[in-house]
Short mmCIF file of C-alpha atoms in Angstrom, two decimals:
data_model
loop_
_atom_site.label_atom_id
_atom_site.label_comp_id
_atom_site.label_asym_id
_atom_site.label_seq_id
_atom_site.Cartn_x
_atom_site.Cartn_y
_atom_site.Cartn_z
CA UNK O 15 30.42 -8.46 19.06
CA UNK O 16 32.76 -8.87 21.99
CA UNK O 17 32.40 -12.18 23.80
CA UNK O 18 31.86 -10.44 27.18
CA UNK O 19 30.29 -7.19 28.39
CA UNK O 20 30.96 -6.32 32.03
CA UNK O 21 28.73 -3.93 34.00
CA UNK O 22 26.14 -4.15 31.24
CA UNK O 23 23.52 -1.44 30.82
CA UNK O 24 20.92 -3.19 28.71
CA UNK O 25 18.43 -1.54 26.36
CA UNK O 26 15.58 -3.95 25.65
CA UNK O 27 13.94 -2.92 22.38
CA UNK O 28 10.72 -4.02 20.73
CA UNK O 29 11.25 -1.76 17.72
CA UNK O 30 13.10 -3.02 14.63
CA UNK O 31 16.57 -1.76 13.73
CA UNK O 32 15.40 -1.08 10.20
CA UNK O 33 14.65 1.88 7.99
CA UNK O 34 10.95 2.80 8.01
CA UNK O 35 8.82 1.22 5.34
CA UNK O 36 5.70 2.90 3.96
CA UNK O 37 2.39 1.37 4.97
CA UNK O 38 1.02 1.87 1.47
CA UNK O 39 2.45 0.74 -1.82
CA UNK O 40 4.88 3.25 -3.27
CA UNK O 41 7.65 2.98 -5.80
CA UNK O 42 10.95 4.78 -5.57
CA UNK O 43 12.58 5.36 -8.92
CA UNK O 44 16.31 5.73 -8.68
CA UNK O 45 17.44 7.03 -12.04
CA UNK O 46 20.90 8.36 -11.24
CA UNK O 47 23.88 7.78 -9.00
CA UNK O 48 23.10 11.05 -7.23
CA UNK O 49 19.58 9.94 -6.26
CA UNK O 50 21.03 6.63 -4.97
CA UNK O 51 23.60 8.50 -2.86
CA UNK O 52 20.86 10.72 -1.47
CA UNK O 53 18.72 7.71 -0.48
CA UNK O 54 21.76 5.93 1.02
CA UNK O 55 22.73 9.02 3.04
CA UNK O 56 19.16 9.36 4.35
CA UNK O 57 19.20 5.71 5.49
CA UNK O 58 22.65 6.17 7.09
CA UNK O 59 21.36 9.19 9.04
CA UNK O 60 18.35 7.21 10.24
CA UNK O 61 20.54 4.42 11.64
CA UNK O 62 23.06 6.89 13.07
CA UNK O 63 20.22 8.59 14.96
CA UNK O 64 19.13 5.22 16.38
CA UNK O 65 22.63 4.45 17.62
CA UNK O 66 22.97 7.96 19.03
CA UNK O 67 19.76 7.42 21.04
CA UNK O 68 21.23 4.21 22.47
CA UNK O 69 24.56 5.82 23.36
CA UNK O 70 22.95 9.00 24.78
CA UNK O 71 20.68 6.84 26.94
CA UNK O 72 23.74 5.15 28.45
CA UNK O 73 23.26 1.67 26.96
CA UNK O 74 26.33 -0.44 26.25
CA UNK O 75 24.38 -3.43 24.84
CA UNK O 76 21.05 -3.74 23.05
CA UNK O 77 18.66 -6.71 22.99
CA UNK O 78 16.14 -6.45 20.18
CA UNK O 79 12.99 -8.47 19.55
CA UNK O 80 13.31 -7.93 15.79
CA UNK O 81 16.12 -8.14 13.26
CA UNK O 82 18.68 -5.65 12.00
CA UNK O 83 19.31 -4.50 8.49
CA UNK O 84 22.85 -5.11 7.31
CA UNK O 85 23.70 -1.42 7.37
CA UNK O 86 22.48 -1.07 10.97
CA UNK O 87 24.51 -4.12 11.97
CA UNK O 88 27.59 -2.59 10.33
CA UNK O 89 27.11 0.75 12.12
CA UNK O 90 26.59 -0.99 15.47
CA UNK O 91 29.91 -2.77 14.96
CA UNK O 92 31.68 0.48 14.01
CA UNK O 93 30.31 2.15 17.15
CA UNK O 94 31.40 -0.79 19.34
CA UNK O 95 27.84 -1.31 20.54
CA UNK O 96 27.07 -5.04 20.85
CA UNK O 97 23.54 -6.14 20.09
CA UNK O 98 21.51 -9.34 20.06
CA UNK O 99 18.65 -9.73 17.60
CA UNK O 100 15.60 -11.98 17.39
CA UNK O 101 15.15 -12.31 21.16
CA UNK O 102 11.77 -13.98 21.77
CA UNK O 103 8.90 -12.08 23.39
CA UNK O 104 8.76 -14.27 26.51
CA UNK O 105 12.54 -14.09 26.89
CA UNK O 106 12.44 -10.29 26.59
CA UNK O 107 9.92 -10.09 29.43
CA UNK O 108 11.94 -12.43 31.65
CA UNK O 109 15.18 -10.52 30.97
CA UNK O 110 13.41 -7.23 31.74
CA UNK O 111 12.18 -8.59 35.08
CA UNK O 112 15.58 -10.06 36.02
CA UNK O 113 17.61 -6.96 35.10
CA UNK O 114 15.13 -4.31 36.23
CA UNK O 115 14.77 -2.95 32.70
CA UNK O 116 11.74 -1.42 31.05
CA UNK O 117 10.85 -2.64 27.57
CA UNK O 118 11.39 0.25 25.15
CA UNK O 119 9.06 0.47 22.12
CA UNK O 120 10.75 3.46 20.38
CA UNK O 121 14.34 4.67 20.17
CA UNK O 122 13.33 8.18 21.23
CA UNK O 123 12.16 6.81 24.61
CA UNK O 124 15.55 5.42 25.71
CA UNK O 125 16.55 6.92 29.05
CA UNK O 126 19.02 5.71 31.71
CA UNK O 127 16.20 4.77 34.11
CA UNK O 128 14.74 2.33 31.55
CA UNK O 129 17.97 0.37 31.16
CA UNK O 130 18.52 -2.96 32.84
CA UNK O 131 21.69 -3.82 34.68
CA UNK O 132 23.71 -7.01 34.77
CA UNK O 133 27.19 -7.73 36.06
CA UNK O 134 28.19 -9.79 33.03
CA UNK O 135 26.78 -10.77 29.66
CA UNK O 136 28.76 -13.34 27.71
CA UNK O 137 28.44 -15.46 24.63
CA UNK O 138 29.19 -19.14 25.05
CA UNK O 139 29.95 -21.35 22.09
CA UNK O 140 29.94 -25.11 22.21
CA UNK O 141 33.01 -26.97 21.02
CA UNK O 142 31.68 -29.40 18.45
CA UNK O 143 28.90 -27.32 16.91
CA UNK O 144 28.27 -23.79 15.70
CA UNK O 145 25.67 -23.26 18.42
CA UNK O 146 26.03 -20.27 20.70
CA UNK O 147 24.19 -19.08 23.76
CA UNK O 148 24.04 -15.66 25.41
CA UNK O 149 24.29 -15.82 29.21
CA UNK O 150 23.24 -12.91 31.42
CA UNK O 151 24.73 -13.15 34.92
CA UNK O 152 24.68 -11.19 38.18
CA UNK O 153 21.23 -9.69 37.67
CA UNK O 154 19.71 -7.70 40.52
CA UNK O 155 16.35 -9.46 40.49
CA UNK O 156 17.14 -12.91 39.11
CA UNK O 157 14.87 -15.67 40.36
CA UNK O 158 15.60 -18.25 37.69
CA UNK O 159 18.31 -20.74 36.91
CA UNK O 160 19.01 -22.30 33.54
CA UNK O 161 20.27 -25.87 33.38
CA UNK O 162 21.63 -26.92 30.00
CA UNK O 163 21.71 -30.66 29.41
CA UNK O 164 23.55 -31.96 26.34
CA UNK O 165 24.09 -35.44 25.08
CA UNK O 166 24.87 -37.52 22.03
CA UNK O 167 21.21 -38.43 21.49
CA UNK O 168 17.80 -37.71 22.92
CA UNK O 169 17.81 -41.06 24.74
CA UNK O 170 21.02 -40.21 26.60
CA UNK O 171 19.66 -36.80 27.62
CA UNK O 172 16.45 -38.30 28.99
#
């Protein structure tokens, strides 16, 4: 993922970036290389359709409440479409309000009028740790400020 996205058009998703799983218990028997290739191609097409929905809707970054399968993550990277996964439910609602976005429950419902807008989205990493933070700036309807306080121990921070 690039460290910065300028003039971000944000798709806020509450649907997982995963292949569909049956609601009942079924077994898939893969007995040959050809049947494996067929299953793999079907999964590839499913993820490609998801990414096509994002691109056709005009999104240049996706925020998702759920996780991504490895294959979806790989295809997002190939299509140069940055995405953030495991965004909490409360955070999703606050981001939607600040950016003017509508929360999208299905990929087929992505349209340009449901996208949020921000001037800049960037990933900050902290020098001494592997911690990172995604910052969304220049939102049209932002009414919140985040103050990050760091210290060597809890006593120093307090």
